[in-house]
Amino acid sequence: LPRGLWVNGPQAYLLDVGLNRLLRVRLGQDNAAPETVLKAGDQVSGKTVDALADMVWLRSGGARTNEDIGVLARDGVLWDVNATGGKTPIQFSGSRDWQNPLVADTYSGNFYLAQADRGQILRWTPSGNDGYSDAATQWLAQPADLKGLVDMGIDGQIYTLMSDGRVRRFSAGKEEKFDVKGLDKPLADPRALFVTPDSRSLYVLEPGRIVELNKDGGFVRQFQGPDEKALADPRALFVDEKGEQIYIVNGTTLYAAPLPKPKTTKPAP
């Protein structure tokens, strides 16, 4: 069961929560077998790797200087995996009180964890040595109904993807009005949301299509596979706008496809 996907240069990282392992794929090498970088049960730095829950890109900012893959385990340990495969465990304070599902993301060095059953998003700021040893703060000013949370993305504001197809936006700890508009058919079975601080759009993955929305919820365009099987079981999404590539995990297969440049409209004379 793939849960997360991140592409960093010539390498793609895929989190499989069904088999509890982090895989690394060398892009452009058709015959290269996926490499297991981390898996549950591994002994690393005197710790046993627990079941894996989510994967994020650990962005720099504040006291955090490095940018690496981060894999969150259910026992509250964040595994920092660098480009050479080195692994460092980071223990979060308060993790004994976490409730599933665990959905995480990062922004400007901070680490965010959505706690759907409690209606809260927790935020940790880096505490030095790229760790997160300080206590979390409650980012939402008031608890919100987050039951049915599927995914979360941050570009300075926090977007949540809900199982009923809603995309919601929160800013400065408060929910803002955000309506998805202009789709030929509503989102019905969303699987993943992709947005970064540098991306111009939001992308939502569901069976049969990838929907691109602007930051106000307006429909931009959608992408479909060449046949019904291509996006029959989509699991994870990564969009490289600068490199004009889309990466999708469908079932257990990783695909790459060109991302056409968006059409620009000329102003009326």
Short mmCIF file of C-alpha atoms in Angstrom, two decimals:
data_model
loop_
_atom_site.label_atom_id
_atom_site.label_comp_id
_atom_site.label_asym_id
_atom_site.label_seq_id
_atom_site.Cartn_x
_atom_site.Cartn_y
_atom_site.Cartn_z
CA LEU A 1 0.00 0.00 0.00
CA PRO A 2 2.00 3.00 -1.20
CA ARG A 3 1.38 6.07 0.98
CA GLY A 4 3.89 8.69 -0.08
CA LEU A 5 6.08 9.68 -3.01
CA TRP A 6 8.86 12.23 -3.25
CA VAL A 7 11.27 12.88 -6.10
CA ASN A 8 14.64 14.43 -5.33
CA GLY A 9 16.85 14.83 -8.38
CA PRO A 10 17.52 11.45 -10.00
CA GLN A 11 15.95 9.53 -7.11
CA ALA A 12 12.35 8.77 -6.22
CA TYR A 13 11.37 7.68 -2.72
CA LEU A 14 8.24 5.62 -2.16
CA LEU A 15 6.74 4.74 1.20
CA ASP A 16 4.90 1.41 1.28
CA VAL A 17 2.92 1.26 4.52
CA GLY A 18 1.61 -2.22 3.70
CA LEU A 19 5.08 -3.74 3.74
CA ASN A 20 6.43 -1.07 6.14
CA ARG A 21 9.39 -0.02 4.04
CA LEU A 22 10.87 3.00 2.32
CA LEU A 23 12.02 2.31 -1.24
CA ARG A 24 14.41 4.29 -3.39
CA VAL A 25 14.17 4.11 -7.18
CA ARG A 26 16.90 5.38 -9.50
CA LEU A 27 15.10 7.33 -12.20
CA GLY A 28 16.23 6.85 -15.77
CA GLN A 29 17.60 3.38 -15.05
CA ASP A 30 15.00 1.03 -16.50
CA ASN A 31 16.62 -2.13 -15.16
CA ALA A 32 17.41 -0.80 -11.69
CA ALA A 33 15.53 -2.65 -8.95
CA PRO A 34 14.01 -0.58 -6.12
CA GLU A 35 16.27 -0.43 -3.08
CA THR A 36 14.91 -0.79 0.45
CA VAL A 37 16.36 2.11 2.42
CA LEU A 38 14.45 1.63 5.69
CA LYS A 39 11.99 -0.96 6.96
CA ALA A 40 10.16 -1.84 10.15
CA GLY A 41 12.28 -4.07 12.38
CA ASP A 42 15.61 -2.54 11.33
CA GLN A 43 18.02 -1.77 14.15
CA VAL A 44 19.41 1.73 13.70
CA SER A 45 21.30 3.78 16.31
CA GLY A 46 20.11 1.46 19.05
CA LYS A 47 16.45 1.81 18.07
CA THR A 48 14.07 -0.62 16.40
CA VAL A 49 12.18 0.91 13.50
CA ASP A 50 8.44 0.74 14.21
CA ALA A 51 5.57 0.53 11.70
CA LEU A 52 5.80 3.37 9.19
CA ALA A 53 2.93 5.87 8.80
CA ASP A 54 3.81 8.79 6.51
CA MET A 55 6.63 10.40 4.55
CA VAL A 56 7.53 14.08 4.17
CA TRP A 57 10.23 16.28 2.74
CA LEU A 58 12.05 17.84 5.70
CA ARG A 59 12.46 21.45 4.64
CA SER A 60 15.07 23.77 6.06
CA GLY A 61 14.15 26.85 8.07
CA GLY A 62 14.72 28.26 11.53
CA ALA A 63 17.10 25.98 13.41
CA ARG A 64 16.80 23.28 10.77
CA THR A 65 19.58 23.42 8.16
CA ASN A 66 19.37 20.12 6.27
CA GLU A 67 16.77 18.99 3.73
CA ASP A 68 16.14 15.23 3.71
CA ILE A 69 13.44 12.61 3.44
CA GLY A 70 11.55 12.13 6.68
CA VAL A 71 9.68 8.92 7.48
CA LEU A 72 7.31 9.03 10.43
CA ALA A 73 6.91 5.85 12.50
CA ARG A 74 3.92 5.12 14.69
CA ASP A 75 6.01 5.14 17.89
CA GLY A 76 6.72 8.86 17.45
CA VAL A 77 10.16 8.58 15.87
CA LEU A 78 10.87 10.55 12.70
CA TRP A 79 13.57 8.89 10.62
CA ASP A 80 15.71 11.46 8.82
CA VAL A 81 17.10 9.76 5.69
CA ASN A 82 19.78 11.70 3.81
CA ALA A 83 20.79 11.39 0.15
CA THR A 84 23.47 8.81 0.87
CA GLY A 85 21.10 6.60 2.87
CA GLY A 86 22.25 7.66 6.33
CA LYS A 87 19.46 7.45 8.93
CA THR A 88 19.01 9.53 12.08
CA PRO A 89 16.15 8.99 14.56
CA ILE A 90 14.34 12.09 15.85
CA GLN A 91 12.04 11.54 18.83
CA PHE A 92 9.01 13.82 19.17
CA SER A 93 7.74 14.95 22.53
CA GLY A 94 4.12 14.06 23.27
CA SER A 95 3.99 11.21 20.77
CA ARG A 96 2.38 8.83 23.28
CA ASP A 97 -0.81 10.84 22.89
CA TRP A 98 -0.92 10.65 19.09
CA GLN A 99 -3.96 9.10 17.46
CA ASN A 100 -4.24 7.51 14.04
CA PRO A 101 -4.33 8.31 11.21
CA LEU A 102 -0.98 10.12 11.15
CA VAL A 103 -0.87 12.67 8.31
CA ALA A 104 2.12 15.01 8.26
CA ASP A 105 3.85 17.75 6.27
CA THR A 106 6.51 20.42 6.78
CA TYR A 107 6.95 24.11 6.12
CA SER A 108 9.92 26.43 6.72
CA GLY A 109 11.60 23.92 9.03
CA ASN A 110 8.45 23.29 11.08
CA PHE A 111 6.81 19.87 11.32
CA TYR A 112 3.00 19.59 11.24
CA LEU A 113 0.91 16.59 12.25
CA ALA A 114 -2.85 16.39 11.72
CA GLN A 115 -4.77 14.60 14.46
CA ALA A 116 -8.11 13.99 12.80
CA ASP A 117 -9.89 12.42 15.78
CA ARG A 118 -9.00 15.41 17.94
CA GLY A 119 -9.69 18.02 15.28
CA GLN A 120 -6.26 19.57 15.70
CA ILE A 121 -3.04 20.15 13.78
CA LEU A 122 0.09 20.08 15.92
CA ARG A 123 3.21 22.07 15.08
CA TRP A 124 6.79 21.48 16.18
CA THR A 125 9.53 24.03 15.56
CA PRO A 126 13.11 22.80 15.09
CA SER A 127 15.07 22.88 18.32
CA GLY A 128 18.64 22.66 17.09
CA ASN A 129 20.74 19.88 15.59
CA ASP A 130 17.83 19.39 13.17
CA GLY A 131 15.74 17.90 15.97
CA TYR A 132 12.24 18.55 17.34
CA SER A 133 12.64 18.10 21.08
CA ASP A 134 10.42 21.01 22.17
CA ALA A 135 6.75 20.51 22.95
CA ALA A 136 4.22 20.90 20.16
CA THR A 137 1.79 23.79 19.91
CA GLN A 138 -1.80 23.56 18.70
CA TRP A 139 -1.81 25.28 15.33
CA LEU A 140 -5.58 25.50 14.93
CA ALA A 141 -7.12 28.28 17.02
CA GLN A 142 -10.24 26.15 17.48
CA PRO A 143 -10.67 22.39 16.89
CA ALA A 144 -12.04 21.53 13.44
CA ASP A 145 -13.90 18.46 12.21
CA LEU A 146 -11.11 16.58 10.43
CA LYS A 147 -12.71 13.14 10.38
CA GLY A 148 -12.29 11.63 6.94
CA LEU A 149 -8.91 13.31 6.42
CA VAL A 150 -7.04 11.76 3.49
CA ASP A 151 -4.04 14.04 2.97
CA MET A 152 -2.56 17.41 3.85
CA GLY A 153 -0.31 19.88 2.04
CA ILE A 154 1.28 23.20 3.03
CA ASP A 155 2.42 26.19 1.00
CA GLY A 156 2.22 28.69 3.87
CA GLN A 157 -1.45 27.89 4.23
CA ILE A 158 -2.61 24.37 5.08
CA TYR A 159 -4.87 22.46 2.68
CA THR A 160 -6.65 19.30 3.75
CA LEU A 161 -8.16 16.70 1.44
CA MET A 162 -11.24 14.94 2.78
CA SER A 163 -12.64 11.56 1.79
CA ASP A 164 -15.89 13.15 0.58
CA GLY A 165 -13.98 15.16 -2.04
CA ARG A 166 -13.75 18.47 -0.20
CA VAL A 167 -10.55 20.49 -0.21
CA ARG A 168 -10.30 22.84 2.76
CA ARG A 169 -7.90 25.73 3.43
CA PHE A 170 -6.64 27.00 6.77
CA SER A 171 -4.65 30.19 7.28
CA ALA A 172 -3.09 31.46 10.52
CA GLY A 173 -4.88 28.71 12.42
CA LYS A 174 -8.36 29.47 11.08
CA GLU A 175 -10.41 27.89 8.30
CA GLU A 176 -11.11 30.06 5.27
CA LYS A 177 -13.86 29.75 2.70
CA PHE A 178 -12.56 27.55 -0.12
CA ASP A 179 -14.77 26.11 -2.83
CA VAL A 180 -13.63 23.83 -5.63
CA LYS A 181 -15.22 25.22 -8.77
CA GLY A 182 -15.49 24.38 -12.46
CA LEU A 183 -15.04 20.58 -12.46
CA ASP A 184 -17.02 18.54 -14.99
CA LYS A 185 -17.71 16.09 -12.18
CA PRO A 186 -17.04 16.49 -8.47
CA LEU A 187 -14.17 14.76 -6.69
CA ALA A 188 -15.55 11.44 -5.50
CA ASP A 189 -12.71 9.20 -4.30
CA PRO A 190 -9.63 11.39 -3.69
CA ARG A 191 -6.40 9.62 -2.81
CA ALA A 192 -3.70 12.29 -2.57
CA LEU A 193 -3.12 16.04 -2.53
CA PHE A 194 0.07 17.70 -3.77
CA VAL A 195 1.14 21.27 -3.09
CA THR A 196 4.46 22.83 -2.06
CA PRO A 197 5.59 26.35 -1.16
CA ASP A 198 6.95 26.69 -4.70
CA SER A 199 4.07 25.23 -6.71
CA ARG A 200 1.64 27.42 -8.62
CA SER A 201 -1.27 24.96 -8.28
CA LEU A 202 -2.91 22.31 -6.15
CA TYR A 203 -3.15 18.78 -7.57
CA VAL A 204 -5.64 16.14 -6.48
CA LEU A 205 -5.30 12.48 -7.44
CA GLU A 206 -8.27 10.13 -7.70
CA PRO A 207 -9.12 7.07 -9.82
CA GLY A 208 -9.13 8.02 -13.49
CA ARG A 209 -7.64 11.51 -13.26
CA ILE A 210 -5.39 14.17 -11.77
CA VAL A 211 -7.15 17.49 -11.21
CA GLU A 212 -5.20 20.76 -11.19
CA LEU A 213 -6.72 23.64 -9.22
CA ASN A 214 -5.51 27.17 -8.67
CA LYS A 215 -4.88 28.39 -5.13
CA ASP A 216 -8.44 29.73 -4.93
CA GLY A 217 -10.03 26.40 -5.84
CA GLY A 218 -10.76 27.16 -9.48
CA PHE A 219 -10.43 24.38 -12.03
CA VAL A 220 -7.37 24.73 -14.26
CA ARG A 221 -7.21 21.39 -16.13
CA GLN A 222 -7.20 17.64 -15.59
CA PHE A 223 -5.07 14.76 -16.79
CA GLN A 224 -6.22 11.25 -17.58
CA GLY A 225 -4.32 8.09 -18.40
CA PRO A 226 -4.08 6.55 -21.88
CA ASP A 227 -6.48 3.78 -20.84
CA GLU A 228 -8.75 2.76 -17.95
CA LYS A 229 -6.03 0.75 -16.21
CA ALA A 230 -3.48 3.59 -16.08
CA LEU A 231 -5.13 5.32 -13.10
CA ALA A 232 -7.39 2.55 -11.85
CA ASP A 233 -5.70 2.31 -8.43
CA PRO A 234 -3.80 5.57 -7.82
CA ARG A 235 -1.91 5.78 -4.56
CA ALA A 236 0.59 8.64 -4.55
CA LEU A 237 1.44 11.74 -6.56
CA PHE A 238 4.41 14.06 -7.07
CA VAL A 239 4.38 17.02 -9.44
CA ASP A 240 7.59 18.65 -10.67
CA GLU A 241 6.33 21.87 -12.24
CA LYS A 242 9.83 23.21 -12.95
CA GLY A 243 10.93 19.96 -14.59
CA GLU A 244 7.51 19.55 -16.25
CA GLN A 245 6.97 15.99 -15.01
CA ILE A 246 4.22 14.19 -13.12
CA TYR A 247 5.00 11.05 -11.12
CA ILE A 248 2.19 8.69 -10.11
CA VAL A 249 2.07 5.44 -8.21
CA ASN A 250 -0.75 3.31 -9.60
CA GLY A 251 -1.10 0.04 -7.73
CA THR A 252 2.53 -0.83 -7.08
CA THR A 253 3.95 0.73 -10.26
CA LEU A 254 5.64 4.11 -10.55
CA TYR A 255 4.92 6.08 -13.71
CA ALA A 256 6.34 9.33 -15.05
CA ALA A 257 4.55 11.52 -17.60
CA PRO A 258 5.15 14.96 -19.10
CA LEU A 259 3.43 17.92 -17.47
CA PRO A 260 2.38 20.24 -20.30
CA LYS A 261 2.87 23.93 -19.72
CA PRO A 262 -0.39 25.63 -18.78
CA LYS A 263 -2.05 27.58 -21.54
CA THR A 264 -1.85 31.32 -21.25
CA THR A 265 -4.65 33.54 -22.44
CA LYS A 266 -3.85 36.77 -24.23
CA PRO A 267 -5.71 39.85 -23.04
CA ALA A 268 -8.40 41.11 -25.36
CA PRO A 269 -7.24 43.93 -27.66
#
